PDB file of C-alpha atoms in Angstrom:
ATOM      1  CA  UNK P1134     -12.527  -5.424  -2.329  1.00 84.00           C
ATOM      2  CA  UNK P1135      -8.840  -6.226  -3.364  1.00 88.00           C
ATOM      3  CA  UNK P1136      -6.906  -5.895  -0.267  1.00 92.00           C
ATOM      4  CA  UNK P1137      -2.722  -5.879  -0.386  1.00 93.00           C
ATOM      5  CA  UNK P1138      -0.095  -6.512   2.178  1.00 95.00           C
ATOM      6  CA  UNK P1139       2.741  -4.187   1.160  1.00 96.00           C
ATOM      7  CA  UNK P1140       6.313  -3.114   2.808  1.00 97.00           C
ATOM      8  CA  UNK P1141       7.623   0.334   2.066  1.00 97.00           C
ATOM      9  CA  UNK P1142      11.204   0.743   1.865  1.00 97.00           C
ATOM     10  CA  UNK P1143      12.043   4.331   3.008  1.00 97.00           C
ATOM     11  CA  UNK P1144      15.463   6.408   3.231  1.00 97.00           C
ATOM     12  CA  UNK P1145      17.411   6.069   6.162  1.00 97.00           C
ATOM     13  CA  UNK P1146      15.669   7.620   9.275  1.00 95.00           C
ATOM     14  CA  UNK P1147      12.600   8.383   7.420  1.00 96.00           C
ATOM     15  CA  UNK P1148      10.352   5.512   8.549  1.00 97.00           C
ATOM     16  CA  UNK P1149       8.547   6.900  11.115  1.00 96.00           C
ATOM     17  CA  UNK P1150       8.024  10.232   8.881  1.00 96.00           C
ATOM     18  CA  UNK P1151       6.712   7.910   6.022  1.00 96.00           C
ATOM     19  CA  UNK P1152       4.406   5.744   8.473  1.00 96.00           C
ATOM     20  CA  UNK P1153       2.780   9.146   9.831  1.00 95.00           C
ATOM     21  CA  UNK P1154       2.001  10.403   6.083  1.00 94.00           C
ATOM     22  CA  UNK P1155       0.489   6.720   5.561  1.00 94.00           C
ATOM     23  CA  UNK P1156      -1.806   6.951   8.269  1.00 93.00           C
ATOM     24  CA  UNK P1157      -3.659  10.121   6.653  1.00 92.00           C
ATOM     25  CA  UNK P1158      -4.241   8.224   3.741  1.00 92.00           C
ATOM     26  CA  UNK P1159      -7.879   6.785   2.879  1.00 93.00           C
ATOM     27  CA  UNK P1160      -7.267   3.085   2.245  1.00 93.00           C
ATOM     28  CA  UNK P1161      -3.960   2.862   4.008  1.00 95.00           C
ATOM     29  CA  UNK P1162      -3.548   1.161   7.609  1.00 96.00           C
ATOM     30  CA  UNK P1163      -0.194   1.155   9.081  1.00 97.00           C
ATOM     31  CA  UNK P1164       0.416  -1.997  10.930  1.00 96.00           C
ATOM     32  CA  UNK P1165       4.179  -1.075  12.324  1.00 96.00           C
ATOM     33  CA  UNK P1166       7.774   0.502  11.604  1.00 97.00           C
ATOM     34  CA  UNK P1167      10.279  -2.434  11.190  1.00 96.00           C
ATOM     35  CA  UNK P1168      14.306  -2.396  11.865  1.00 96.00           C
ATOM     36  CA  UNK P1169      15.946  -1.661   8.338  1.00 95.00           C
ATOM     37  CA  UNK P1170      13.659   1.431   7.348  1.00 96.00           C
ATOM     38  CA  UNK P1171      10.910  -0.336   6.454  1.00 97.00           C
ATOM     39  CA  UNK P1172       6.940   0.008   6.972  1.00 97.00           C
ATOM     40  CA  UNK P1173       4.140  -2.622   7.069  1.00 97.00           C
ATOM     41  CA  UNK P1174       0.859  -1.572   5.527  1.00 97.00           C
ATOM     42  CA  UNK P1175      -2.523  -2.821   4.243  1.00 96.00           C
ATOM     43  CA  UNK P1176      -3.977  -1.510   1.244  1.00 95.00           C
ATOM     44  CA  UNK P1177      -7.998  -1.822   0.454  1.00 93.00           C
ATOM     45  CA  UNK P1178      -9.942  -0.330  -2.589  1.00 92.00           C
ATOM     46  CA  UNK P1179     -13.498  -0.398  -3.754  1.00 90.00           C
ATOM     47  CA  UNK P1180     -11.592  -1.327  -7.045  1.00 88.00           C
ATOM     48  CA  UNK P1181      -8.454  -3.068  -8.153  1.00 86.00           C
ATOM     49  CA  UNK P1182      -8.128   0.633 -10.689  1.00 90.00           C
ATOM     50  CA  UNK P1183      -8.124   2.656  -7.375  1.00 91.00           C
ATOM     51  CA  UNK P1184      -6.069   0.272  -5.562  1.00 90.00           C
ATOM     52  CA  UNK P1185      -3.179   0.441  -8.117  1.00 89.00           C
ATOM     53  CA  UNK P1186      -3.550   4.240  -8.107  1.00 92.00           C
ATOM     54  CA  UNK P1187      -3.420   4.045  -4.385  1.00 91.00           C
ATOM     55  CA  UNK P1188       0.115   1.843  -4.559  1.00 91.00           C
ATOM     56  CA  UNK P1189       1.477   3.644  -7.443  1.00 91.00           C
ATOM     57  CA  UNK P1190       1.052   7.095  -5.285  1.00 91.00           C
ATOM     58  CA  UNK P1191       2.583   5.601  -2.439  1.00 93.00           C
ATOM     59  CA  UNK P1192       5.905   6.110  -4.501  1.00 91.00           C
ATOM     60  CA  UNK P1193       5.375   9.501  -4.773  1.00 91.00           C
ATOM     61  CA  UNK P1194       5.736  10.438  -0.685  1.00 92.00           C
ATOM     62  CA  UNK P1195       8.799  11.822   0.482  1.00 93.00           C
ATOM     63  CA  UNK P1196      11.113   9.589   1.857  1.00 96.00           C
ATOM     64  CA  UNK P1197       9.700   6.326   0.008  1.00 97.00           C
ATOM     65  CA  UNK P1198      12.402   4.185  -1.894  1.00 97.00           C
ATOM     66  CA  UNK P1199      10.228   1.202  -2.833  1.00 96.00           C
ATOM     67  CA  UNK P1200       6.723  -0.190  -2.269  1.00 96.00           C
ATOM     68  CA  UNK P1201       6.557  -3.931  -2.784  1.00 95.00           C
ATOM     69  CA  UNK P1202       3.496  -6.092  -2.810  1.00 92.00           C
ATOM     70  CA  UNK P1203       3.938  -8.820  -0.110  1.00 93.00           C
ATOM     71  CA  UNK P1204       0.134 -10.430  -0.971  1.00 90.00           C
ATOM     72  CA  UNK P1205      -3.046  -9.877  -2.868  1.00 87.00           C
ATOM     73  CA  UNK P1206      -6.584 -10.779  -2.320  1.00 87.00           C
ATOM     74  CA  UNK P1207      -9.316 -10.083  -4.194  1.00 81.00           C
ATOM     75  CA  UNK P1208     -12.571 -10.557  -2.479  1.00 73.00           C
ATOM     76  CA  UNK P1209     -15.911 -10.198  -3.957  1.00 69.00           C
ATOM     77  CA  UNK P1210     -14.723  -8.953  -7.210  1.00 63.00           C
ATOM     78  CA  UNK P1211     -16.842  -9.538 -10.264  1.00 65.00           C
ATOM     79  CA  UNK P1212     -14.984 -10.120 -13.619  1.00 63.00           C
ATOM     80  CA  UNK P1213     -15.778  -8.847 -16.991  1.00 69.00           C
ATOM     81  CA  UNK P1214     -15.287 -10.799 -20.066  1.00 70.00           C
ATOM     82  CA  UNK P1215     -13.074  -8.826 -22.417  1.00 64.00           C
TER      83      UNK P1215
END
């Protein structure tokens, strides 16, 4: 299972609203709102593709300026030879 810690940079005054939006998303757990319009969250998904799709979709949330990956961990991933 891929797990990522992310920092979401929000427009001025929008961090609390963005955090509330993110809590409604399956696979996203908000851990806090920081000074500087930042939201800290953890993203978990069953597959890497699903996680990438979820993180990419965060850019579409109203008030989000950018999404930065702070760490990424792959647990129980079975890799396929290409």
